[in-house]
PDB file of C-alpha atoms in Angstrom:
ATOM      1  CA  UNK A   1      15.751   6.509   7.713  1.00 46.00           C
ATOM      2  CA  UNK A   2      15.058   8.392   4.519  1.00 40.00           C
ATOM      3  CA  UNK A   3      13.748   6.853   1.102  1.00 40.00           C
ATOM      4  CA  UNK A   4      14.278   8.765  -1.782  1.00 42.00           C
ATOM      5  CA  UNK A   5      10.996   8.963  -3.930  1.00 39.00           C
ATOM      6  CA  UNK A   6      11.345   6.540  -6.788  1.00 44.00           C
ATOM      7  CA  UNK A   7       8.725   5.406  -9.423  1.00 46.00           C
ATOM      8  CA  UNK A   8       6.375   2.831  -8.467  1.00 56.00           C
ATOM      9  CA  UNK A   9       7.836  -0.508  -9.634  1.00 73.00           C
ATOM     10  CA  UNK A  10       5.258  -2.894  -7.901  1.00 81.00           C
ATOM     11  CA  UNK A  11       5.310  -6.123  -9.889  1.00 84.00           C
ATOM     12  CA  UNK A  12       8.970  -6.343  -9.455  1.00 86.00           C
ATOM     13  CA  UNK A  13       9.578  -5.972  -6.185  1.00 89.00           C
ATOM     14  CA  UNK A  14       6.604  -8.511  -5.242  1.00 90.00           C
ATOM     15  CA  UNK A  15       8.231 -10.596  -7.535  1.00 92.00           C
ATOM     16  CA  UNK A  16      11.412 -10.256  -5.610  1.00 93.00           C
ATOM     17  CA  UNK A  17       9.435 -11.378  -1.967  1.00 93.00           C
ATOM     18  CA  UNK A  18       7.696 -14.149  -3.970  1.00 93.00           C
ATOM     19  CA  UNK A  19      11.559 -15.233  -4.685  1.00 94.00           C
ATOM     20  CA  UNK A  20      13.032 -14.150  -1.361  1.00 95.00           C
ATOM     21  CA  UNK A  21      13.787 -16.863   1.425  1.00 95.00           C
ATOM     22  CA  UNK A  22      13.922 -14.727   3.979  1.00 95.00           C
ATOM     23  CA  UNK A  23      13.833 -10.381   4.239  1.00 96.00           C
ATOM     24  CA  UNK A  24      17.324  -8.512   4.306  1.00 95.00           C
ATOM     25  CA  UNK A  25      18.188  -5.210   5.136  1.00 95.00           C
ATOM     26  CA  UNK A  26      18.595  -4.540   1.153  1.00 95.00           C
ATOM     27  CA  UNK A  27      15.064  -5.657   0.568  1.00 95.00           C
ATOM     28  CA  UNK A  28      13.340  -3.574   3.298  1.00 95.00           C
ATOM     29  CA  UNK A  29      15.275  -0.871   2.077  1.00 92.00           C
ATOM     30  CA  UNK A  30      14.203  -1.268  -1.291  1.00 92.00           C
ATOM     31  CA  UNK A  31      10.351  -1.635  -0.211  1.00 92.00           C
ATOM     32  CA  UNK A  32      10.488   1.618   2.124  1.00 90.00           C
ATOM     33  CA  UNK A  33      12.651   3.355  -1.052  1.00 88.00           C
ATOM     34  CA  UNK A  34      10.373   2.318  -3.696  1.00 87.00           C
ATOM     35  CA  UNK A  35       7.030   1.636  -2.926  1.00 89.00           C
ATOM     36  CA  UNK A  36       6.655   4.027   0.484  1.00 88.00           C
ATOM     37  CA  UNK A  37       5.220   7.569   0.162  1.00 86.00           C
ATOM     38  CA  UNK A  38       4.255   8.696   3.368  1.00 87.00           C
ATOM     39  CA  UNK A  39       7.419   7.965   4.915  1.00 87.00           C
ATOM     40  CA  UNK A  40       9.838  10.726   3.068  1.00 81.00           C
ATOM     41  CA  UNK A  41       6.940  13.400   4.330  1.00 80.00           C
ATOM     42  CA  UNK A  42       6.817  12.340   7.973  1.00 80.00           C
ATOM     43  CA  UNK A  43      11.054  13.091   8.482  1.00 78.00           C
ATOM     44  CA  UNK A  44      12.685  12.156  11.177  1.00 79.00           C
ATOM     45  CA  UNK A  45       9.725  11.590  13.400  1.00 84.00           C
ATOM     46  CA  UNK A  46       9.809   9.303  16.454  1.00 89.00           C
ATOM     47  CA  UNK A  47       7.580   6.359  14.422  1.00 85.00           C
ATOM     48  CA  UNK A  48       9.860   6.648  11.638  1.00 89.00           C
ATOM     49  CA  UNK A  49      12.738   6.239  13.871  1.00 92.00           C
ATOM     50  CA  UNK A  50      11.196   3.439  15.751  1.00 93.00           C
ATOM     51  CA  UNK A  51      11.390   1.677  12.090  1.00 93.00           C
ATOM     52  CA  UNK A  52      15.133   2.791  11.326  1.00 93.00           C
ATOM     53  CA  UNK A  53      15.723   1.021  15.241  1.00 95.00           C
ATOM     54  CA  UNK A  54      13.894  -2.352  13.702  1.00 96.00           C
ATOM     55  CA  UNK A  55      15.481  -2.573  10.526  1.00 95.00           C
ATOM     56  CA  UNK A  56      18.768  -1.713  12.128  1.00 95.00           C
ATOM     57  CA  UNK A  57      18.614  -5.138  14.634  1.00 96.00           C
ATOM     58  CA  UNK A  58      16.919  -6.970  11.951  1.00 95.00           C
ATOM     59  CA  UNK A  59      13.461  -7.363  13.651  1.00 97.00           C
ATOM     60  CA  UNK A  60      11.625  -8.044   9.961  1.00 97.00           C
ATOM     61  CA  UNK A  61       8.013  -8.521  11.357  1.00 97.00           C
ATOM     62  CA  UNK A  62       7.761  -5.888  13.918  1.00 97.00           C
ATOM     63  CA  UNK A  63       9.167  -3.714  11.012  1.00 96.00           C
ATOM     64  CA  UNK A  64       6.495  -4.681   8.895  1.00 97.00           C
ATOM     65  CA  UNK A  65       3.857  -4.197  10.726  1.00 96.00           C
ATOM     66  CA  UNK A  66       5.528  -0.325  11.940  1.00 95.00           C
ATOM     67  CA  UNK A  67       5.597   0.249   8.093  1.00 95.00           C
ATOM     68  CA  UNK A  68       1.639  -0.776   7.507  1.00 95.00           C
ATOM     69  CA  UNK A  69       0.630   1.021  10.195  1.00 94.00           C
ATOM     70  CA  UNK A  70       2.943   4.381   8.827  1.00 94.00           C
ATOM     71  CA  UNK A  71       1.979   3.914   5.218  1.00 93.00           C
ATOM     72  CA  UNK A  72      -1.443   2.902   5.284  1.00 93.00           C
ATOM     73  CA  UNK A  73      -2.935   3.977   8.055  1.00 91.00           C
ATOM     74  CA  UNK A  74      -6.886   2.810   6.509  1.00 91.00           C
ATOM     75  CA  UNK A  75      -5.461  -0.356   6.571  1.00 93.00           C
ATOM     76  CA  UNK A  76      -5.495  -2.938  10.027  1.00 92.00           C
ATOM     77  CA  UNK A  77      -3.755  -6.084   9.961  1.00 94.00           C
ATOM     78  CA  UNK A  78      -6.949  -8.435   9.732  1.00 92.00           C
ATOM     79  CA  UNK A  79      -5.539 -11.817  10.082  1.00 92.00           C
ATOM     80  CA  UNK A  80      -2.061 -13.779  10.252  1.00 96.00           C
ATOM     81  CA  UNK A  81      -2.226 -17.534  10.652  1.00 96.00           C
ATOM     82  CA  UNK A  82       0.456 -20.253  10.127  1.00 97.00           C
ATOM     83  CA  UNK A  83      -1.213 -22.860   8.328  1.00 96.00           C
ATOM     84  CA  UNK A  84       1.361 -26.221   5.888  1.00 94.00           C
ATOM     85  CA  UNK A  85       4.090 -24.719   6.411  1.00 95.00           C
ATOM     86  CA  UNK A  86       3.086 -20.901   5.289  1.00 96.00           C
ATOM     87  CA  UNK A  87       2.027 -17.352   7.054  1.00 97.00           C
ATOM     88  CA  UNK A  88      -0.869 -16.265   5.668  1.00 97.00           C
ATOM     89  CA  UNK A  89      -1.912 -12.232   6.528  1.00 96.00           C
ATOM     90  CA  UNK A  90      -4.598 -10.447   5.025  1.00 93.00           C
ATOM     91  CA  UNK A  91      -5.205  -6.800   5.371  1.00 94.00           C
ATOM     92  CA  UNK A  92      -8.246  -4.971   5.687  1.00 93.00           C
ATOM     93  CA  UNK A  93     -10.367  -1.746   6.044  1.00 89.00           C
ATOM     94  CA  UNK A  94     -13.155  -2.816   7.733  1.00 84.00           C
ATOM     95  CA  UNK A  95     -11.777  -5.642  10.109  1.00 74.00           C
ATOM     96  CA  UNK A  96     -14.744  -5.618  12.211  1.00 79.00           C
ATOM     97  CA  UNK A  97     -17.061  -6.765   9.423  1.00 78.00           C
ATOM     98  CA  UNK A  98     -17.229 -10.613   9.064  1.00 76.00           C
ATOM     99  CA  UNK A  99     -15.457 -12.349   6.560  1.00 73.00           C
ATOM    100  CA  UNK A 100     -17.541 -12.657   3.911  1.00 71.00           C
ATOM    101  CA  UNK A 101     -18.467  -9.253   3.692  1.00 76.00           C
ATOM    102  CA  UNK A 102     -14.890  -8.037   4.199  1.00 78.00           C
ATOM    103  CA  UNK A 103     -12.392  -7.354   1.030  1.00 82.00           C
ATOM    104  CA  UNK A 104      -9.708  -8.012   2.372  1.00 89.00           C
ATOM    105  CA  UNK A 105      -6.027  -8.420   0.775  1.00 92.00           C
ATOM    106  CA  UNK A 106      -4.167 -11.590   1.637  1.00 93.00           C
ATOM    107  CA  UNK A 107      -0.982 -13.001   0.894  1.00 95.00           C
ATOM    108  CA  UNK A 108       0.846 -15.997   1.901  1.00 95.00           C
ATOM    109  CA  UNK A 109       4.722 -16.904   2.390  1.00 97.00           C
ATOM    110  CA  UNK A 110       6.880 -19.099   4.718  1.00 96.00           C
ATOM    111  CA  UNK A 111       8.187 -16.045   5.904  1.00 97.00           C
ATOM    112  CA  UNK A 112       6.339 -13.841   7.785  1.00 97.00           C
ATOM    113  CA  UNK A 113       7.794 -10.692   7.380  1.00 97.00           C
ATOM    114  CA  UNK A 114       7.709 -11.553   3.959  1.00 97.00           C
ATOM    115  CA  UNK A 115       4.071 -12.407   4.101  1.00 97.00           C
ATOM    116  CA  UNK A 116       3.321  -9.371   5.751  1.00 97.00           C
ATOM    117  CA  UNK A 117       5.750  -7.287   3.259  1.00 96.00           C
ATOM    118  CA  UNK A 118       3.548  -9.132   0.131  1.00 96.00           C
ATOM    119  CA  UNK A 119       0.316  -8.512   1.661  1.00 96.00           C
ATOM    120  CA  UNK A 120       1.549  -4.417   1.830  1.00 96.00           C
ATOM    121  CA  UNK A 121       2.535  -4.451  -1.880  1.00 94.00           C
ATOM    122  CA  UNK A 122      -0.678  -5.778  -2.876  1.00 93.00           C
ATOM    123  CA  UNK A 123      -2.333  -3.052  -0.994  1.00 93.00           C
ATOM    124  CA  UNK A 124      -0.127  -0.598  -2.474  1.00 90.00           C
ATOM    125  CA  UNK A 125      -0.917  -1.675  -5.615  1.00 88.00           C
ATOM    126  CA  UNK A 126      -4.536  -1.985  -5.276  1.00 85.00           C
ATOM    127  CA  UNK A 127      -4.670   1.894  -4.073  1.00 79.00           C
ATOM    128  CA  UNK A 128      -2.446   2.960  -6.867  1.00 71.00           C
ATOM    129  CA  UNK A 129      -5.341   1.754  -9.825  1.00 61.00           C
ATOM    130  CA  UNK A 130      -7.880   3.123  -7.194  1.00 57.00           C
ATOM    131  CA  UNK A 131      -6.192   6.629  -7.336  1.00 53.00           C
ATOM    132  CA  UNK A 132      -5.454   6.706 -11.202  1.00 51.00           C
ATOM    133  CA  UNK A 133      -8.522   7.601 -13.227  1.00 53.00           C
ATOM    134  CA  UNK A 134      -9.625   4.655 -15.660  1.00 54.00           C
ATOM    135  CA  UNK A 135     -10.417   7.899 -18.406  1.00 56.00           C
ATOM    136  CA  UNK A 136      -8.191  10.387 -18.824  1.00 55.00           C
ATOM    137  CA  UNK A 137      -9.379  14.067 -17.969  1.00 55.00           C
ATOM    138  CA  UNK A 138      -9.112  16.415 -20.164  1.00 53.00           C
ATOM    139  CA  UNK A 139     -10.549  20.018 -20.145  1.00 52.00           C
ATOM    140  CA  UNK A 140     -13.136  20.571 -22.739  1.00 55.00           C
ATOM    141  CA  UNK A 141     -12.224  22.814 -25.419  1.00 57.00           C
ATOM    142  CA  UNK A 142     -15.084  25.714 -25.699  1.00 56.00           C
ATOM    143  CA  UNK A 143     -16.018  26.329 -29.470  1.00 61.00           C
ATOM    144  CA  UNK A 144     -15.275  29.218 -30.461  1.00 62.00           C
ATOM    145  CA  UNK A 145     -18.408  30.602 -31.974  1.00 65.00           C
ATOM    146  CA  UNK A 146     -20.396  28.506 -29.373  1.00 62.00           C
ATOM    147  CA  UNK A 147     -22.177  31.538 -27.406  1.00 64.00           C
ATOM    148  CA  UNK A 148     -24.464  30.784 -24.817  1.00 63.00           C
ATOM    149  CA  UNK A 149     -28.163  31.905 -24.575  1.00 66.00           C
ATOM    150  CA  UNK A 150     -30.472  32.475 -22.055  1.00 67.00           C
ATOM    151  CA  UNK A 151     -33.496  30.349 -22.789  1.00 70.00           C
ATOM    152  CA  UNK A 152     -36.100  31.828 -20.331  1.00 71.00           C
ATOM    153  CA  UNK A 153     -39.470  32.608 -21.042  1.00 69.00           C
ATOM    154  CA  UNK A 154     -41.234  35.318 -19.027  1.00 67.00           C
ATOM    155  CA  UNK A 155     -44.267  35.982 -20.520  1.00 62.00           C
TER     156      UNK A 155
END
């Protein structure tokens, strides 16, 4: 399984698994195409074609949790619970810490490879404003005439 690199298109394609019923083929592909990065570096590895052999019979969970573990390997499943008729996962970095201390990222569907895929996005997304600087850098320019000077005094 390869995904080509594609820009980052977040909010749609969580809008798409808010939408969904149940996960496809075309929308797994979609999420591994668009919104995977680690995956087109790590080839045709054993884990990624452990993935390809999930997608390919269809086994949406397992294949979600294969693709959390590949693409964000900080990241532990923290919790999945079935609670009125809805999965609910969260996703954490410090699962070991009690809840109230954790900051973890949950997300909720009746379907839960679609919970799990929602839960993923929202990570992704979360690490992509992490990564991008909220100020843009941007090398000073030196003055021209600015000339520095030694300003010691040795006597």
């Amino acid at each position: 399984m390869t995904a080509a690199l594609h820009p980052l298109d977040l909010p749609s394609l969580a809008e798409r698994l808010r939408k969904a019923h149940a996960m496809t083929r075309p929308l797994m592909l979609d999420i591994v195409g668009h919104a995977c990065r680690r995956i087109p570096s790590l080839g045709n590895s054993e884990r990624t074609a452990r993935l390809a052999r999930l997608v390919d019979v269809g086994a949406w969970a397992d294949a979600a949790l294969v693709l959390i573990e590949l693409e964000l390997p900080m990241w532990q499943v923290r919790r999945i619970a079935y609670d009125d008729g809805e999965w609910h996962c969260a996703l954490s970095r410090e699962r070991e810490l009690p809840d109230w201390l954790d900051a973890a990222v949950e997300a909720r569907h009746a379907d839960l490879a679609l919970a799990l895929m929602s839960a993923f996005l929202e990570v992704r997304a979360l690490t992509a404003e992490i990564s991008r600087p909220s100020v843009p850098s941007v090398r000073p320019m030196l003055d021209p005439l600015y000339e520095p000077v030694a300003c010691d005094h040795f006597g």
